[in-house]
Amino acid sequence: MERNEILAKAQEENKGKDIADLDAQRKGAYIAYFVGLFLILIWDVVEGIAFHHINFGGNMALFAMAFTAFLVKYVSLRKRHELIVAIIYGLAAVAFLVLWILQLAGVMAR
């Protein structure tokens, strides 16, 4: 086989996807997730120190991101463990959403 034939066959097998690009996107998303996690934790600490309360909206977003990541992982791999973790993160996201709504409505102290 010539070089062009090998390249064409590889592209056909990968359905035109650039594996290096997909790996870079995956790594970027992974790093972005942890940057977001770190920033929300800093946000919680600063608000707790400065205002003596924590806004639950950021925590809701954090757990919603984790829920999404594990749900996608479960759909891809069909491992029961991933589903259990996704459900736990989903329940925590809903709990923080409710707490955030209660804060916004003035039912809970801000």
JSON list of C-alpha atoms in Angstrom, two decimals:
[
{"chain": "A", "resi": 1, "resn": "MET", "atom": "CA", "xyz": [0.00, 0.00, 0.00]},
{"chain": "A", "resi": 2, "resn": "GLU", "atom": "CA", "xyz": [1.16, 3.48, -0.77]},
{"chain": "A", "resi": 3, "resn": "ARG", "atom": "CA", "xyz": [1.19, 6.36, 1.68]},
{"chain": "A", "resi": 4, "resn": "ASN", "atom": "CA", "xyz": [-1.97, 7.98, 0.27]},
{"chain": "A", "resi": 5, "resn": "GLU", "atom": "CA", "xyz": [-3.88, 4.70, 0.43]},
{"chain": "A", "resi": 6, "resn": "ILE", "atom": "CA", "xyz": [-2.88, 4.19, 4.07]},
{"chain": "A", "resi": 7, "resn": "LEU", "atom": "CA", "xyz": [-3.91, 7.77, 4.89]},
{"chain": "A", "resi": 8, "resn": "ALA", "atom": "CA", "xyz": [-7.26, 7.38, 3.13]},
{"chain": "A", "resi": 9, "resn": "LYS", "atom": "CA", "xyz": [-7.94, 4.11, 4.95]},
{"chain": "A", "resi": 10, "resn": "ALA", "atom": "CA", "xyz": [-7.05, 5.65, 8.33]},
{"chain": "A", "resi": 11, "resn": "GLN", "atom": "CA", "xyz": [-9.30, 8.64, 7.66]},
{"chain": "A", "resi": 12, "resn": "GLU", "atom": "CA", "xyz": [-12.14, 6.33, 6.69]},
{"chain": "A", "resi": 13, "resn": "GLU", "atom": "CA", "xyz": [-11.73, 4.29, 9.88]},
{"chain": "A", "resi": 14, "resn": "ASN", "atom": "CA", "xyz": [-11.71, 7.45, 12.01]},
{"chain": "A", "resi": 15, "resn": "LYS", "atom": "CA", "xyz": [-14.64, 8.91, 10.05]},
{"chain": "A", "resi": 16, "resn": "GLY", "atom": "CA", "xyz": [-12.65, 12.05, 9.24]},
{"chain": "A", "resi": 17, "resn": "LYS", "atom": "CA", "xyz": [-11.89, 12.82, 12.89]},
{"chain": "A", "resi": 18, "resn": "ASP", "atom": "CA", "xyz": [-8.52, 14.19, 13.85]},
{"chain": "A", "resi": 19, "resn": "ILE", "atom": "CA", "xyz": [-7.48, 12.10, 16.87]},
{"chain": "A", "resi": 20, "resn": "ALA", "atom": "CA", "xyz": [-4.88, 14.64, 18.01]},
{"chain": "A", "resi": 21, "resn": "ASP", "atom": "CA", "xyz": [-7.51, 17.41, 17.91]},
{"chain": "A", "resi": 22, "resn": "LEU", "atom": "CA", "xyz": [-10.00, 15.29, 19.89]},
{"chain": "A", "resi": 23, "resn": "ASP", "atom": "CA", "xyz": [-7.36, 14.49, 22.50]},
{"chain": "A", "resi": 24, "resn": "ALA", "atom": "CA", "xyz": [-6.46, 18.19, 22.81]},
{"chain": "A", "resi": 25, "resn": "GLN", "atom": "CA", "xyz": [-10.14, 19.09, 23.26]},
{"chain": "A", "resi": 26, "resn": "ARG", "atom": "CA", "xyz": [-10.57, 16.38, 25.88]},
{"chain": "A", "resi": 27, "resn": "LYS", "atom": "CA", "xyz": [-7.51, 17.55, 27.79]},
{"chain": "A", "resi": 28, "resn": "GLY", "atom": "CA", "xyz": [-8.64, 21.17, 27.55]},
{"chain": "A", "resi": 29, "resn": "ALA", "atom": "CA", "xyz": [-12.10, 20.33, 28.88]},
{"chain": "A", "resi": 30, "resn": "TYR", "atom": "CA", "xyz": [-10.56, 18.34, 31.74]},
{"chain": "A", "resi": 31, "resn": "ILE", "atom": "CA", "xyz": [-8.28, 21.21, 32.75]},
{"chain": "A", "resi": 32, "resn": "ALA", "atom": "CA", "xyz": [-11.11, 23.75, 32.35]},
{"chain": "A", "resi": 33, "resn": "TYR", "atom": "CA", "xyz": [-13.28, 21.69, 34.70]},
{"chain": "A", "resi": 34, "resn": "PHE", "atom": "CA", "xyz": [-10.66, 21.80, 37.44]},
{"chain": "A", "resi": 35, "resn": "VAL", "atom": "CA", "xyz": [-10.03, 25.53, 36.90]},
{"chain": "A", "resi": 36, "resn": "GLY", "atom": "CA", "xyz": [-13.78, 26.10, 37.31]},
{"chain": "A", "resi": 37, "resn": "LEU", "atom": "CA", "xyz": [-13.83, 23.92, 40.41]},
{"chain": "A", "resi": 38, "resn": "PHE", "atom": "CA", "xyz": [-10.93, 25.83, 41.93]},
{"chain": "A", "resi": 39, "resn": "LEU", "atom": "CA", "xyz": [-12.48, 29.24, 41.14]},
{"chain": "A", "resi": 40, "resn": "ILE", "atom": "CA", "xyz": [-15.86, 28.31, 42.63]},
{"chain": "A", "resi": 41, "resn": "LEU", "atom": "CA", "xyz": [-14.18, 27.04, 45.80]},
{"chain": "A", "resi": 42, "resn": "ILE", "atom": "CA", "xyz": [-12.24, 30.31, 46.09]},
{"chain": "A", "resi": 43, "resn": "TRP", "atom": "CA", "xyz": [-15.51, 32.17, 45.47]},
{"chain": "A", "resi": 44, "resn": "ASP", "atom": "CA", "xyz": [-17.14, 30.26, 48.37]},
{"chain": "A", "resi": 45, "resn": "VAL", "atom": "CA", "xyz": [-14.25, 30.96, 50.74]},
{"chain": "A", "resi": 46, "resn": "VAL", "atom": "CA", "xyz": [-14.09, 34.69, 49.89]},
{"chain": "A", "resi": 47, "resn": "GLU", "atom": "CA", "xyz": [-17.87, 35.11, 50.24]},
{"chain": "A", "resi": 48, "resn": "GLY", "atom": "CA", "xyz": [-17.84, 33.19, 53.50]},
{"chain": "A", "resi": 49, "resn": "ILE", "atom": "CA", "xyz": [-15.11, 35.38, 54.94]},
{"chain": "A", "resi": 50, "resn": "ALA", "atom": "CA", "xyz": [-16.29, 38.72, 53.54]},
{"chain": "A", "resi": 51, "resn": "PHE", "atom": "CA", "xyz": [-20.06, 38.35, 53.79]},
{"chain": "A", "resi": 52, "resn": "HIS", "atom": "CA", "xyz": [-20.53, 35.46, 56.26]},
{"chain": "A", "resi": 53, "resn": "HIS", "atom": "CA", "xyz": [-22.62, 33.49, 53.76]},
{"chain": "A", "resi": 54, "resn": "ILE", "atom": "CA", "xyz": [-22.18, 31.44, 50.61]},
{"chain": "A", "resi": 55, "resn": "ASN", "atom": "CA", "xyz": [-24.15, 31.90, 47.42]},
{"chain": "A", "resi": 56, "resn": "PHE", "atom": "CA", "xyz": [-25.39, 28.44, 46.45]},
{"chain": "A", "resi": 57, "resn": "GLY", "atom": "CA", "xyz": [-25.59, 29.29, 42.73]},
{"chain": "A", "resi": 58, "resn": "GLY", "atom": "CA", "xyz": [-21.91, 28.59, 42.12]},
{"chain": "A", "resi": 59, "resn": "ASN", "atom": "CA", "xyz": [-22.10, 25.28, 43.95]},
{"chain": "A", "resi": 60, "resn": "MET", "atom": "CA", "xyz": [-25.13, 24.31, 41.88]},
{"chain": "A", "resi": 61, "resn": "ALA", "atom": "CA", "xyz": [-23.17, 25.02, 38.71]},
{"chain": "A", "resi": 62, "resn": "LEU", "atom": "CA", "xyz": [-20.22, 22.99, 39.98]},
{"chain": "A", "resi": 63, "resn": "PHE", "atom": "CA", "xyz": [-22.33, 19.92, 40.74]},
{"chain": "A", "resi": 64, "resn": "ALA", "atom": "CA", "xyz": [-24.27, 20.30, 37.48]},
{"chain": "A", "resi": 65, "resn": "MET", "atom": "CA", "xyz": [-20.95, 20.20, 35.60]},
{"chain": "A", "resi": 66, "resn": "ALA", "atom": "CA", "xyz": [-19.89, 17.04, 37.44]},
{"chain": "A", "resi": 67, "resn": "PHE", "atom": "CA", "xyz": [-23.32, 15.48, 36.82]},
{"chain": "A", "resi": 68, "resn": "THR", "atom": "CA", "xyz": [-23.02, 16.18, 33.10]},
{"chain": "A", "resi": 69, "resn": "ALA", "atom": "CA", "xyz": [-19.49, 14.79, 32.91]},
{"chain": "A", "resi": 70, "resn": "PHE", "atom": "CA", "xyz": [-20.42, 11.53, 34.64]},
{"chain": "A", "resi": 71, "resn": "LEU", "atom": "CA", "xyz": [-23.67, 11.18, 32.72]},
{"chain": "A", "resi": 72, "resn": "VAL", "atom": "CA", "xyz": [-21.81, 11.46, 29.42]},
{"chain": "A", "resi": 73, "resn": "LYS", "atom": "CA", "xyz": [-19.24, 8.99, 30.73]},
{"chain": "A", "resi": 74, "resn": "TYR", "atom": "CA", "xyz": [-22.04, 6.57, 31.68]},
{"chain": "A", "resi": 75, "resn": "VAL", "atom": "CA", "xyz": [-23.72, 6.89, 28.28]},
{"chain": "A", "resi": 76, "resn": "SER", "atom": "CA", "xyz": [-20.40, 6.19, 26.58]},
{"chain": "A", "resi": 77, "resn": "LEU", "atom": "CA", "xyz": [-19.16, 3.33, 28.78]},
{"chain": "A", "resi": 78, "resn": "ARG", "atom": "CA", "xyz": [-22.38, 1.90, 30.30]},
{"chain": "A", "resi": 79, "resn": "LYS", "atom": "CA", "xyz": [-20.69, 1.30, 33.66]},
{"chain": "A", "resi": 80, "resn": "ARG", "atom": "CA", "xyz": [-23.03, 1.20, 36.64]},
{"chain": "A", "resi": 81, "resn": "HIS", "atom": "CA", "xyz": [-20.53, 3.06, 38.82]},
{"chain": "A", "resi": 82, "resn": "GLU", "atom": "CA", "xyz": [-20.63, 6.07, 36.49]},
{"chain": "A", "resi": 83, "resn": "LEU", "atom": "CA", "xyz": [-24.44, 6.14, 36.69]},
{"chain": "A", "resi": 84, "resn": "ILE", "atom": "CA", "xyz": [-24.41, 6.03, 40.49]},
{"chain": "A", "resi": 85, "resn": "VAL", "atom": "CA", "xyz": [-21.90, 8.89, 40.69]},
{"chain": "A", "resi": 86, "resn": "ALA", "atom": "CA", "xyz": [-23.91, 10.88, 38.12]},
{"chain": "A", "resi": 87, "resn": "ILE", "atom": "CA", "xyz": [-27.09, 10.43, 40.15]},
{"chain": "A", "resi": 88, "resn": "ILE", "atom": "CA", "xyz": [-25.35, 11.59, 43.34]},
{"chain": "A", "resi": 89, "resn": "TYR", "atom": "CA", "xyz": [-23.96, 14.68, 41.61]},
{"chain": "A", "resi": 90, "resn": "GLY", "atom": "CA", "xyz": [-27.37, 15.31, 40.01]},
{"chain": "A", "resi": 91, "resn": "LEU", "atom": "CA", "xyz": [-29.13, 15.18, 43.37]},
{"chain": "A", "resi": 92, "resn": "ALA", "atom": "CA", "xyz": [-26.56, 17.55, 44.86]},
{"chain": "A", "resi": 93, "resn": "ALA", "atom": "CA", "xyz": [-27.04, 19.93, 41.91]},
{"chain": "A", "resi": 94, "resn": "VAL", "atom": "CA", "xyz": [-30.82, 19.91, 42.47]},
{"chain": "A", "resi": 95, "resn": "ALA", "atom": "CA", "xyz": [-30.34, 20.48, 46.21]},
{"chain": "A", "resi": 96, "resn": "PHE", "atom": "CA", "xyz": [-28.06, 23.48, 45.59]},
{"chain": "A", "resi": 97, "resn": "LEU", "atom": "CA", "xyz": [-30.50, 24.77, 42.97]},
{"chain": "A", "resi": 98, "resn": "VAL", "atom": "CA", "xyz": [-33.32, 24.68, 45.52]},
{"chain": "A", "resi": 99, "resn": "LEU", "atom": "CA", "xyz": [-31.13, 26.40, 48.13]},
{"chain": "A", "resi": 100, "resn": "TRP", "atom": "CA", "xyz": [-30.12, 29.06, 45.59]},
{"chain": "A", "resi": 101, "resn": "ILE", "atom": "CA", "xyz": [-33.76, 29.71, 44.66]},
{"chain": "A", "resi": 102, "resn": "LEU", "atom": "CA", "xyz": [-34.62, 30.01, 48.34]},
{"chain": "A", "resi": 103, "resn": "GLN", "atom": "CA", "xyz": [-31.77, 32.54, 48.75]},
{"chain": "A", "resi": 104, "resn": "LEU", "atom": "CA", "xyz": [-32.99, 34.55, 45.76]},
{"chain": "A", "resi": 105, "resn": "ALA", "atom": "CA", "xyz": [-36.57, 34.51, 47.08]},
{"chain": "A", "resi": 106, "resn": "GLY", "atom": "CA", "xyz": [-35.35, 35.83, 50.43]},
{"chain": "A", "resi": 107, "resn": "VAL", "atom": "CA", "xyz": [-36.52, 32.75, 52.36]},
{"chain": "A", "resi": 108, "resn": "MET", "atom": "CA", "xyz": [-32.93, 32.04, 53.42]},
{"chain": "A", "resi": 109, "resn": "ALA", "atom": "CA", "xyz": [-30.47, 34.67, 54.64]},
{"chain": "A", "resi": 110, "resn": "ARG", "atom": "CA", "xyz": [-28.15, 35.89, 51.95]}
]
